[in-house]
Amino acid sequence: MLCSFPLKRKDSDTTTRRRSVHCSVQSPPPAWPGTAIPEPNLKTWDGPKPISVLGSTGSIGTQTLSIVAEFPDRFKIVGLAAGSNVTLLADQVKTFKPEVVALRDESRIDELKEALADMEQQPEIIPGEQGVIEVARHPDAATVVTGIVGCAGLKPTVAAIEAGKDIALANKETMIAGGPFVLPLAHKHNIKILPADSEHSAIFQCIQGLPKGALRKILLTGSGGAFREWPVEKMKDIKVADALKHPIWSLGRKITVDSATLFNKGLEVIEAHYLFGAEYDDIEIVIHPQSIIHSMIETQDSSVIAQLGLPDMRLPLLYTLSWPERIYCSEITWPRLDLTKYGSLTFQAPDNAKFPSVNLCYAAGRAGGTMTGVISAANEKAVEMFVEEKISYLDIFKVVELTCQEHQKELVASPSLEEIIHYDQWARQYAASLQKASSV
């Protein structure tokens, strides 16, 4: 049971001493140390702000492009990068007319060129991972939206940071796996990392203008997933179809399963630690089934500040692109929240016995270094095996735990980018070997 480091959170501090959120000596400097105040010399744009999108054909990418289409006077696309969906990418290129386009699947590059042959103004088309990197560091881009799933998005994100681009962060692995390397790099190049997922965007919105040292605690909300109300004795009978029924959000298969195991919430604790500098004892998960409050913060004087809104990923994406400004949105395309329709909002603590993922993620976060990337990669592989019906639902937790336990022998406290990527691949291979060896 990952016995080399504690699985459970330390007891809450019940003394009356003032404890502000800060980054521990071992941790890298956070992206936003408990506050977010725009710099006086923050660059503004006379015309549309130029954006590059990595993962343009995925959920994050398509929603980002819908925002750009709705606000053409505020944003324009200069670069698009996708994996293998040639048809959708070609449509996007024709609509948004970027200067550079990348397709990771090099075998389909001729198909893309043919699909774009009738365009009067041809974009530069670059194949493979190098193409994605070139889109990320395009000279004209001010902000890069990182919507590529997994560690595949890490190298392009690093390239964007080194080129001085602000990051609209929709790739969890950038912080969870890459935090120890990416955060010092972001500070070195003086760029902003703006969180695009709903929970961390909510925290980011709550800390706007907060005085230094005022943040006391982060309250990270979550719906509780598909099995929130299931009795523990039924968990062994969970099938893939059960896990793919999210009660609130319409999400991809992987993140839906993560919601069902609460690994999404545990991993978001790690991400919150890296983004905002909160110690793990100062980050609390709160189950909120209605998903109207997207997260909260507690200040030193015990005030609690929350960000509320309808469950719509476009809002946090829009804020990463417009920050520190707020853009007026039509209620026709952006429905407004009417709290009177909900009647009540409810809250409960997560069931850590039913969902061991929560304690596993706190333990991995406290271990730090390469362990946070390993737990993320092991979980991703375990979910893949579960969806393919190679392991059971409960085996997901066992695979992740055994992989983390094995990694303790080689944990690197301050890893390089190469070491982060190496142990990401190692974790996937080791997790897969557990299924093959029937060890779970």
Tab-separated table of N, CA, C and O in Angstrom, residues 146 148-150 169-179 197 199-200 254-255 258 264-265 267-268 271 376:
chain	number	residue	atom	x	y	z
A	146	THR	N	-3.248	24.697	-25.180
A	146	THR	CA	-2.647	23.357	-25.189
A	146	THR	C	-3.728	22.310	-24.916
A	146	THR	O	-4.010	21.966	-23.786
A	148	ILE	N	-3.708	19.140	-26.371
A	148	ILE	CA	-3.249	17.783	-26.681
A	148	ILE	C	-3.245	16.957	-25.401
A	148	ILE	O	-2.697	17.374	-24.386
A	149	VAL	N	-3.841	15.786	-25.457
A	149	VAL	CA	-3.962	14.937	-24.271
A	149	VAL	C	-2.648	14.218	-23.984
A	149	VAL	O	-1.943	13.796	-24.897
A	150	GLY	N	-2.314	14.090	-22.702
A	150	GLY	CA	-1.175	13.283	-22.273
A	150	GLY	C	0.160	13.993	-22.420
A	150	GLY	O	0.246	15.186	-22.720
A	169	LEU	N	-3.822	26.702	-20.443
A	169	LEU	CA	-3.488	25.329	-20.050
A	169	LEU	C	-4.719	24.432	-19.990
A	169	LEU	O	-5.531	24.517	-19.069
A	170	ALA	N	-4.854	23.554	-20.982
A	170	ALA	CA	-5.930	22.560	-20.970
A	170	ALA	C	-5.360	21.150	-20.954
A	170	ALA	O	-6.098	20.180	-21.069
A	171	ASN	N	-4.049	21.040	-20.817
A	171	ASN	CA	-3.367	19.747	-20.774
A	171	ASN	C	-2.878	19.522	-19.347
A	171	ASN	O	-1.944	20.179	-18.878
A	172	LYS	N	-3.535	18.608	-18.615
A	172	LYS	CA	-3.220	18.397	-17.203
A	172	LYS	C	-1.777	17.953	-16.992
A	172	LYS	O	-1.141	18.299	-16.002
A	173	GLU	N	-1.252	17.147	-17.930
A	173	GLU	CA	0.086	16.591	-17.750
A	173	GLU	C	1.165	17.661	-17.697
A	173	GLU	O	2.235	17.445	-17.133
A	174	THR	N	0.894	18.823	-18.302
A	174	THR	CA	1.861	19.915	-18.244
A	174	THR	C	2.205	20.255	-16.798
A	174	THR	O	3.370	20.480	-16.464
A	175	MET	N	1.200	20.281	-15.924
A	175	MET	CA	1.445	20.569	-14.510
A	175	MET	C	1.698	19.313	-13.702
A	175	MET	O	2.625	19.253	-12.892
A	176	ILE	N	0.872	18.278	-13.893
A	176	ILE	CA	0.947	17.088	-13.043
A	176	ILE	C	2.270	16.359	-13.231
A	176	ILE	O	2.939	15.981	-12.266
A	177	ALA	N	2.658	16.140	-14.477
A	177	ALA	CA	3.936	15.471	-14.756
A	177	ALA	C	5.070	16.479	-14.889
A	177	ALA	O	6.159	16.274	-14.363
A	178	GLY	N	4.797	17.577	-15.587
A	178	GLY	CA	5.869	18.500	-15.944
A	178	GLY	C	6.107	19.650	-14.999
A	178	GLY	O	7.057	20.424	-15.185
A	179	GLY	N	5.267	19.788	-13.949
A	179	GLY	CA	5.383	20.915	-13.034
A	179	GLY	C	6.787	21.206	-12.537
A	179	GLY	O	7.242	22.363	-12.583
A	197	ASP	N	-9.218	24.523	-17.341
A	197	ASP	CA	-10.254	23.610	-16.870
A	197	ASP	C	-11.109	24.325	-15.825
A	197	ASP	O	-10.690	25.306	-15.212
A	199	GLU	N	-12.309	23.798	-12.742
A	199	GLU	CA	-11.975	23.933	-11.328
A	199	GLU	C	-10.829	24.914	-11.101
A	199	GLU	O	-10.909	25.800	-10.243
A	200	HIS	N	-9.752	24.767	-11.859
A	200	HIS	CA	-8.594	25.633	-11.637
A	200	HIS	C	-8.839	27.046	-12.165
A	200	HIS	O	-8.310	28.019	-11.623
A	254	LYS	N	-11.931	8.883	-21.517
A	254	LYS	CA	-10.909	8.804	-20.470
A	254	LYS	C	-11.277	9.662	-19.267
A	254	LYS	O	-11.243	9.210	-18.119
A	255	ILE	N	-11.645	10.923	-19.501
A	255	ILE	CA	-11.952	11.816	-18.391
A	255	ILE	C	-13.251	11.406	-17.706
A	255	ILE	O	-13.429	11.620	-16.502
A	258	ASP	N	-12.217	8.737	-15.404
A	258	ASP	CA	-11.493	9.400	-14.311
A	258	ASP	C	-12.448	10.036	-13.311
A	258	ASP	O	-12.190	10.050	-12.102
A	264	ASN	N	-9.706	11.928	-11.448
A	264	ASN	CA	-9.654	13.297	-11.978
A	264	ASN	C	-9.500	14.309	-10.849
A	264	ASN	O	-8.732	15.255	-10.931
A	265	LYS	N	-10.224	14.091	-9.748
A	265	LYS	CA	-10.180	15.050	-8.656
A	265	LYS	C	-8.851	14.961	-7.912
A	265	LYS	O	-8.273	15.984	-7.526
A	267	LEU	N	-5.962	14.044	-9.165
A	267	LEU	CA	-4.942	14.654	-10.015
A	267	LEU	C	-5.081	16.175	-10.048
A	267	LEU	O	-4.085	16.899	-10.148
A	268	GLU	N	-6.318	16.660	-9.934
A	268	GLU	CA	-6.520	18.108	-9.882
A	268	GLU	C	-5.965	18.717	-8.597
A	268	GLU	O	-5.586	19.894	-8.580
A	271	GLU	N	-2.429	19.319	-9.470
A	271	GLU	CA	-2.352	20.473	-10.370
A	271	GLU	C	-2.552	21.778	-9.604
A	271	GLU	O	-1.862	22.776	-9.849
A	376	SER	N	-0.104	9.751	-12.952
A	376	SER	CA	-0.959	10.173	-14.058
A	376	SER	C	-0.877	9.200	-15.229
A	376	SER	O	-1.900	8.796	-15.796
